[in-house]
Tab-separated table of C-alpha atoms in Angstrom:
chain	number	residue	atom	x	y	z
A	1	MET	CA	-32.011	1.338	-3.503
A	2	PRO	CA	-31.346	0.865	-7.258
A	3	HIS	CA	-28.003	2.689	-7.275
A	4	SER	CA	-25.929	4.775	-4.859
A	5	ASN	CA	-24.295	6.920	-7.577
A	6	ALA	CA	-20.902	6.754	-5.837
A	7	LEU	CA	-18.762	8.094	-8.679
A	8	ASN	CA	-20.742	11.304	-9.186
A	9	ARG	CA	-21.261	11.863	-5.474
A	10	LEU	CA	-17.521	11.602	-4.826
A	11	ASN	CA	-16.566	13.694	-7.867
A	12	ARG	CA	-18.562	16.722	-6.725
A	13	LEU	CA	-16.888	16.870	-3.290
A	14	PRO	CA	-14.345	19.628	-2.576
A	15	VAL	CA	-11.008	18.485	-1.166
A	16	ALA	CA	-11.392	18.427	2.611
A	17	ARG	CA	-9.823	16.960	5.739
A	18	PHE	CA	-11.205	13.557	4.771
A	19	HIS	CA	-9.123	13.570	1.587
A	20	LYS	CA	-6.053	14.933	3.342
A	21	PHE	CA	-6.234	12.260	6.038
A	22	THR	CA	-6.572	9.592	3.358
A	23	LEU	CA	-3.530	11.046	1.586
A	24	VAL	CA	-1.465	10.990	4.791
A	25	ALA	CA	-2.498	7.406	5.554
A	26	VAL	CA	-1.669	6.084	2.084
A	27	SER	CA	1.565	8.120	1.958
A	28	PHE	CA	2.625	6.574	5.273
A	29	ALA	CA	2.219	3.096	3.809
A	30	TYR	CA	4.033	4.181	0.648
A	31	PHE	CA	6.885	5.650	2.722
A	32	PHE	CA	7.660	2.341	4.384
A	33	GLU	CA	7.100	0.464	1.136
A	34	PHE	CA	9.885	2.511	-0.456
A	35	ALA	CA	11.878	2.344	2.789
A	36	ASP	CA	11.800	-1.442	2.751
A	37	ILE	CA	12.238	-2.101	-0.942
A	38	ASN	CA	16.011	-1.424	-0.885
A	39	SER	CA	16.751	-2.826	2.565
A	40	PHE	CA	18.687	-5.774	1.205
A	41	ALA	CA	20.855	-3.521	-0.948
A	42	THR	CA	21.892	-1.502	2.107
A	43	THR	CA	22.801	-4.574	4.159
A	44	ALA	CA	24.317	-6.860	1.487
A	45	PRO	CA	27.855	-5.362	1.705
A	46	ARG	CA	27.904	-6.120	5.420
A	47	LEU	CA	26.697	-9.670	4.858
A	48	VAL	CA	29.490	-10.251	2.359
A	49	LYS	CA	31.926	-9.785	5.231
A	50	LEU	CA	29.912	-11.504	7.987
A	51	TRP	CA	28.447	-14.501	6.136
A	52	GLY	CA	30.828	-14.747	3.197
A	53	VAL	CA	27.996	-14.001	0.792
A	54	THR	CA	29.075	-14.038	-2.851
A	55	VAL	CA	28.121	-11.567	-5.552
A	56	ASP	CA	26.125	-14.334	-7.266
A	57	GLN	CA	24.102	-14.908	-4.092
A	58	VAL	CA	23.371	-11.194	-3.820
A	59	ALA	CA	22.183	-11.259	-7.437
A	60	TYR	CA	19.937	-14.278	-6.806
A	61	VAL	CA	18.261	-12.687	-3.771
A	62	THR	CA	17.764	-9.426	-5.651
A	63	SER	CA	16.319	-11.200	-8.685
A	64	LEU	CA	14.007	-13.379	-6.614
A	65	SER	CA	12.756	-10.263	-4.832
A	66	PHE	CA	11.478	-9.032	-8.190
A	67	VAL	CA	9.767	-12.386	-8.696
A	68	GLY	CA	8.022	-11.802	-5.368
A	69	MET	CA	6.973	-8.337	-6.535
A	70	PHE	CA	5.563	-9.808	-9.737
A	71	ILE	CA	3.490	-12.339	-7.806
A	72	GLY	CA	2.281	-9.682	-5.373
A	73	SER	CA	1.204	-7.298	-8.117
A	74	VAL	CA	-0.719	-10.040	-9.948
A	75	VAL	CA	-2.527	-11.276	-6.844
A	76	ALA	CA	-3.241	-7.824	-5.369
A	77	GLY	CA	-5.945	-6.828	-7.838
A	78	TRP	CA	-7.825	-10.086	-7.301
A	79	LEU	CA	-7.634	-9.696	-3.521
A	80	ALA	CA	-8.793	-6.078	-3.674
A	81	ASP	CA	-11.796	-7.085	-5.788
A	82	ARG	CA	-12.663	-9.963	-3.472
A	83	TRP	CA	-12.007	-8.518	0.006
A	84	GLY	CA	-12.269	-4.764	-0.518
A	85	ARG	CA	-9.757	-1.953	-0.985
A	86	LYS	CA	-9.304	-0.918	2.642
A	87	ARG	CA	-9.039	-4.452	3.989
A	88	THR	CA	-6.570	-5.547	1.306
A	89	LEU	CA	-4.475	-2.399	1.732
A	90	THR	CA	-4.244	-3.091	5.449
A	91	MET	CA	-3.488	-6.791	4.970
A	92	THR	CA	-0.743	-6.235	2.401
A	93	THR	CA	0.900	-3.564	4.567
A	94	VAL	CA	0.819	-5.856	7.599
A	95	TRP	CA	2.197	-8.652	5.394
A	96	PHE	CA	5.291	-6.814	4.198
A	97	CYS	CA	5.940	-5.314	7.642
A	98	THR	CA	5.712	-8.740	9.254
A	99	PHE	CA	8.222	-10.315	6.888
A	100	SER	CA	10.505	-7.313	7.120
A	101	PHE	CA	10.498	-7.873	10.883
A	102	VAL	CA	11.163	-11.581	10.410
A	103	SER	CA	14.065	-10.717	8.070
A	104	ALA	CA	15.869	-9.191	11.042
A	105	PHE	CA	16.185	-12.710	12.500
A	106	ALA	CA	17.527	-14.417	9.365
A	107	TRP	CA	20.369	-16.850	10.089
A	108	ASP	CA	21.857	-17.259	6.588
A	109	ILE	CA	21.502	-15.947	3.051
A	110	VAL	CA	18.912	-18.597	2.118
A	111	SER	CA	16.550	-17.730	4.973
A	112	LEU	CA	17.022	-14.023	4.296
A	113	GLY	CA	16.305	-14.605	0.609
A	114	VAL	CA	13.041	-16.392	1.404
A	115	PHE	CA	11.951	-13.633	3.762
A	116	ARG	CA	12.809	-10.951	1.207
A	117	VAL	CA	10.745	-12.669	-1.494
A	118	LEU	CA	7.739	-12.747	0.843
A	119	THR	CA	8.354	-9.140	1.846
A	120	SER	CA	8.590	-8.042	-1.782
A	121	ALA	CA	5.272	-9.711	-2.615
A	122	GLY	CA	3.589	-7.623	0.067
A	123	LEU	CA	5.362	-4.440	-1.028
A	124	SER	CA	4.194	-4.723	-4.617
A	125	ALA	CA	0.678	-5.778	-3.650
A	126	MET	CA	0.339	-2.786	-1.320
A	127	THR	CA	1.383	-0.425	-4.112
A	128	VAL	CA	-1.251	-1.784	-6.494
A	129	VAL	CA	-4.066	-1.545	-3.953
A	130	ALA	CA	-3.030	1.961	-2.821
A	131	VAL	CA	-3.316	3.235	-6.396
A	132	ILE	CA	-6.794	1.695	-6.691
A	133	TYR	CA	-7.855	3.113	-3.329
A	134	ILE	CA	-6.871	6.688	-4.160
A	135	SER	CA	-8.385	6.534	-7.632
A	136	GLU	CA	-11.743	5.448	-6.226
A	137	LEU	CA	-11.998	7.910	-3.322
A	138	PHE	CA	-10.653	11.170	-4.735
A	139	PRO	CA	-12.580	13.440	-7.126
A	140	ALA	CA	-11.634	12.870	-10.753
A	141	ALA	CA	-10.417	16.479	-11.159
A	142	VAL	CA	-7.625	16.021	-8.583
A	143	ARG	CA	-7.150	12.263	-8.617
A	144	GLY	CA	-3.893	12.243	-10.558
A	145	LYS	CA	-2.412	15.046	-8.497
A	146	TYR	CA	-3.061	13.296	-5.202
A	147	GLN	CA	-1.741	10.000	-6.513
A	148	ALA	CA	1.450	11.881	-7.374
A	149	TYR	CA	1.563	13.473	-3.911
A	150	ALA	CA	1.323	10.057	-2.258
A	151	ILE	CA	4.142	8.624	-4.351
A	152	VAL	CA	6.384	11.688	-3.934
A	153	ILE	CA	5.995	11.542	-0.157
A	154	GLY	CA	6.438	7.787	-0.158
A	155	ILE	CA	9.556	7.730	-2.296
A	156	CYS	CA	11.326	9.793	0.360
A	157	GLY	CA	11.467	6.520	2.291
A	158	THR	CA	14.349	5.318	0.106
A	159	PRO	CA	16.899	8.080	0.873
A	160	VAL	CA	15.818	8.171	4.529
A	161	THR	CA	16.444	4.427	4.843
A	162	ASN	CA	19.788	4.713	3.066
A	163	LEU	CA	20.799	7.458	5.489
A	164	ILE	CA	19.727	5.405	8.517
A	165	ALA	CA	21.545	2.344	7.165
A	166	SER	CA	24.755	4.335	6.656
A	167	PHE	CA	24.780	5.031	10.400
A	168	VAL	CA	23.504	1.788	11.925
A	169	VAL	CA	24.973	-0.949	9.684
A	170	PRO	CA	28.649	-0.263	10.572
A	171	ILE	CA	28.037	-0.156	14.347
A	172	ASN	CA	28.642	-3.864	15.021
A	173	ASP	CA	28.069	-7.357	13.642
A	174	TRP	CA	24.325	-7.426	14.304
A	175	SER	CA	23.281	-3.806	13.783
A	176	TRP	CA	22.424	-4.462	10.102
A	177	ARG	CA	19.305	-6.162	11.401
A	178	LEU	CA	17.985	-2.793	12.571
A	179	VAL	CA	17.418	-1.796	8.940
A	180	TYR	CA	14.757	-4.501	8.627
A	181	LEU	CA	13.198	-3.499	11.930
A	182	TRP	CA	12.941	0.029	10.570
A	183	GLY	CA	11.094	-1.280	7.515
A	184	ALA	CA	8.691	-3.135	9.784
A	185	PHE	CA	7.699	0.121	11.494
A	186	GLY	CA	5.113	0.603	8.757
A	187	ILE	CA	2.854	-1.635	10.868
A	188	VAL	CA	1.750	1.609	12.549
A	189	PHE	CA	-0.441	2.017	9.442
A	190	ILE	CA	-3.127	-0.025	11.184
A	191	LEU	CA	-3.777	3.001	13.419
A	192	PHE	CA	-4.665	5.000	10.303
A	193	ALA	CA	-6.714	2.135	8.899
A	194	ARG	CA	-9.176	2.339	11.792
A	195	ARG	CA	-10.369	5.739	10.524
A	196	MET	CA	-10.223	5.019	6.810
A	197	LYS	CA	-13.344	4.363	4.759
A	198	GLU	CA	-13.981	1.430	2.500
A	199	SER	CA	-14.404	2.441	-1.127
A	200	PRO	CA	-18.106	3.019	-1.919
A	201	ARG	CA	-17.327	2.219	-5.532
A	202	TRP	CA	-16.120	-1.223	-4.470
A	203	TYR	CA	-19.385	-1.785	-2.600
A	204	GLU	CA	-21.240	-0.784	-5.766
A	205	SER	CA	-19.203	-3.230	-7.834
A	206	LYS	CA	-20.375	-5.993	-5.484
A	207	GLY	CA	-24.005	-4.844	-5.714
A	208	GLU	CA	-24.040	-3.726	-2.070
A	209	TYR	CA	-25.662	-0.346	-2.705
A	210	ALA	CA	-26.940	0.148	0.830
A	211	LYS	CA	-23.416	-0.158	2.240
A	212	ALA	CA	-22.080	2.165	-0.448
A	213	ASP	CA	-24.749	4.729	0.393
A	214	ALA	CA	-23.990	4.492	4.120
A	215	VAL	CA	-20.280	5.189	3.561
A	216	LEU	CA	-21.066	8.010	1.142
A	217	LYS	CA	-23.352	9.663	3.679
A	218	GLU	CA	-20.581	9.532	6.296
A	219	ILE	CA	-18.101	11.118	3.885
A	220	GLU	CA	-20.585	13.738	2.702
A	221	ALA	CA	-21.537	14.693	6.254
A	222	GLU	CA	-17.872	15.080	7.210
A	223	VAL	CA	-17.069	17.208	4.154
A	224	ALA	CA	-20.253	19.298	4.428
A	225	ALA	CA	-19.526	20.073	8.090
A	226	GLU	CA	-16.180	21.545	6.997
A	227	LYS	CA	-16.978	23.053	3.578
A	228	GLY	CA	-20.682	23.869	3.787
A	229	PRO	CA	-23.575	22.694	1.589
A	230	LEU	CA	-22.574	20.387	-1.235
A	231	PRO	CA	-23.702	20.698	-4.850
A	232	GLU	CA	-26.053	18.115	-6.231
A	233	PRO	CA	-24.293	15.177	-7.896
A	234	ALA	CA	-24.724	14.529	-11.595
A	235	VAL	CA	-27.363	11.994	-12.544
A	236	PRO	CA	-25.765	8.666	-13.497
A	237	VAL	CA	-26.105	7.652	-17.120
A	238	GLU	CA	-27.264	4.092	-17.549
A	239	SER	CA	-24.981	2.037	-19.760
A	240	ALA	CA	-24.454	-1.600	-20.517
A	241	PRO	CA	-21.807	-3.313	-18.391
A	242	ALA	CA	-18.435	-3.588	-20.092
A	243	PRO	CA	-17.602	-7.142	-21.160
A	244	LYS	CA	-14.642	-8.846	-19.524
A	245	THR	CA	-11.462	-8.680	-21.567
A	246	SER	CA	-9.703	-11.923	-22.361
A	247	LEU	CA	-6.147	-12.604	-21.253
A	248	ARG	CA	-5.226	-13.225	-24.888
A	249	PHE	CA	-6.428	-9.743	-25.815
A	250	LEU	CA	-4.363	-8.132	-23.068
């Protein structure tokens, strides 16, 4: 098989249940990404009273969390290219959920700071891979719209978490930990991941055209069963591979 023509075969598909399920799955991960990103901010005032945390310490943990996000966003693209979009999306979601869960058992501001840095790395990495995943699976005509849908749904996680925190944090001296357990609930994403497809375009980028074609046939069969016969895809235009851009140029 010289080429599986993934881009054109995906672009000619009408939006179907396959796309809507993918949107729900990615939005679920986004929701808990946004739910978890401000967890420390909602619990810090309580920790000031319980642990005697200073404003400087709050600032350090917050700043280091952004360092974790920077590292996660840099590494995420490399991981997605090496291990695949679906696998990396699942791994990064499990990563940030795991360390959000561990944050609930922090014993001082230093341990909590370390756990938040690790959590933030996973949060940022998940965001990067989710954008790649949607861009490669959705038709070009609606790609931007569905990326926006995923983020709009996901960003609702921030006010929902703030509302939950306003109720649970004041209950007693340990209830602030429930905010981090709530952020860890995103681990349920692995149930969605079982039905998600790997990106055929990623398979193509690795030269695995047979695997790309197999996934495309599954997607096409699912969409055709719902929407009827599919139009023929455009014929790919052969072009020279784009040269790699240097870091200095960027």
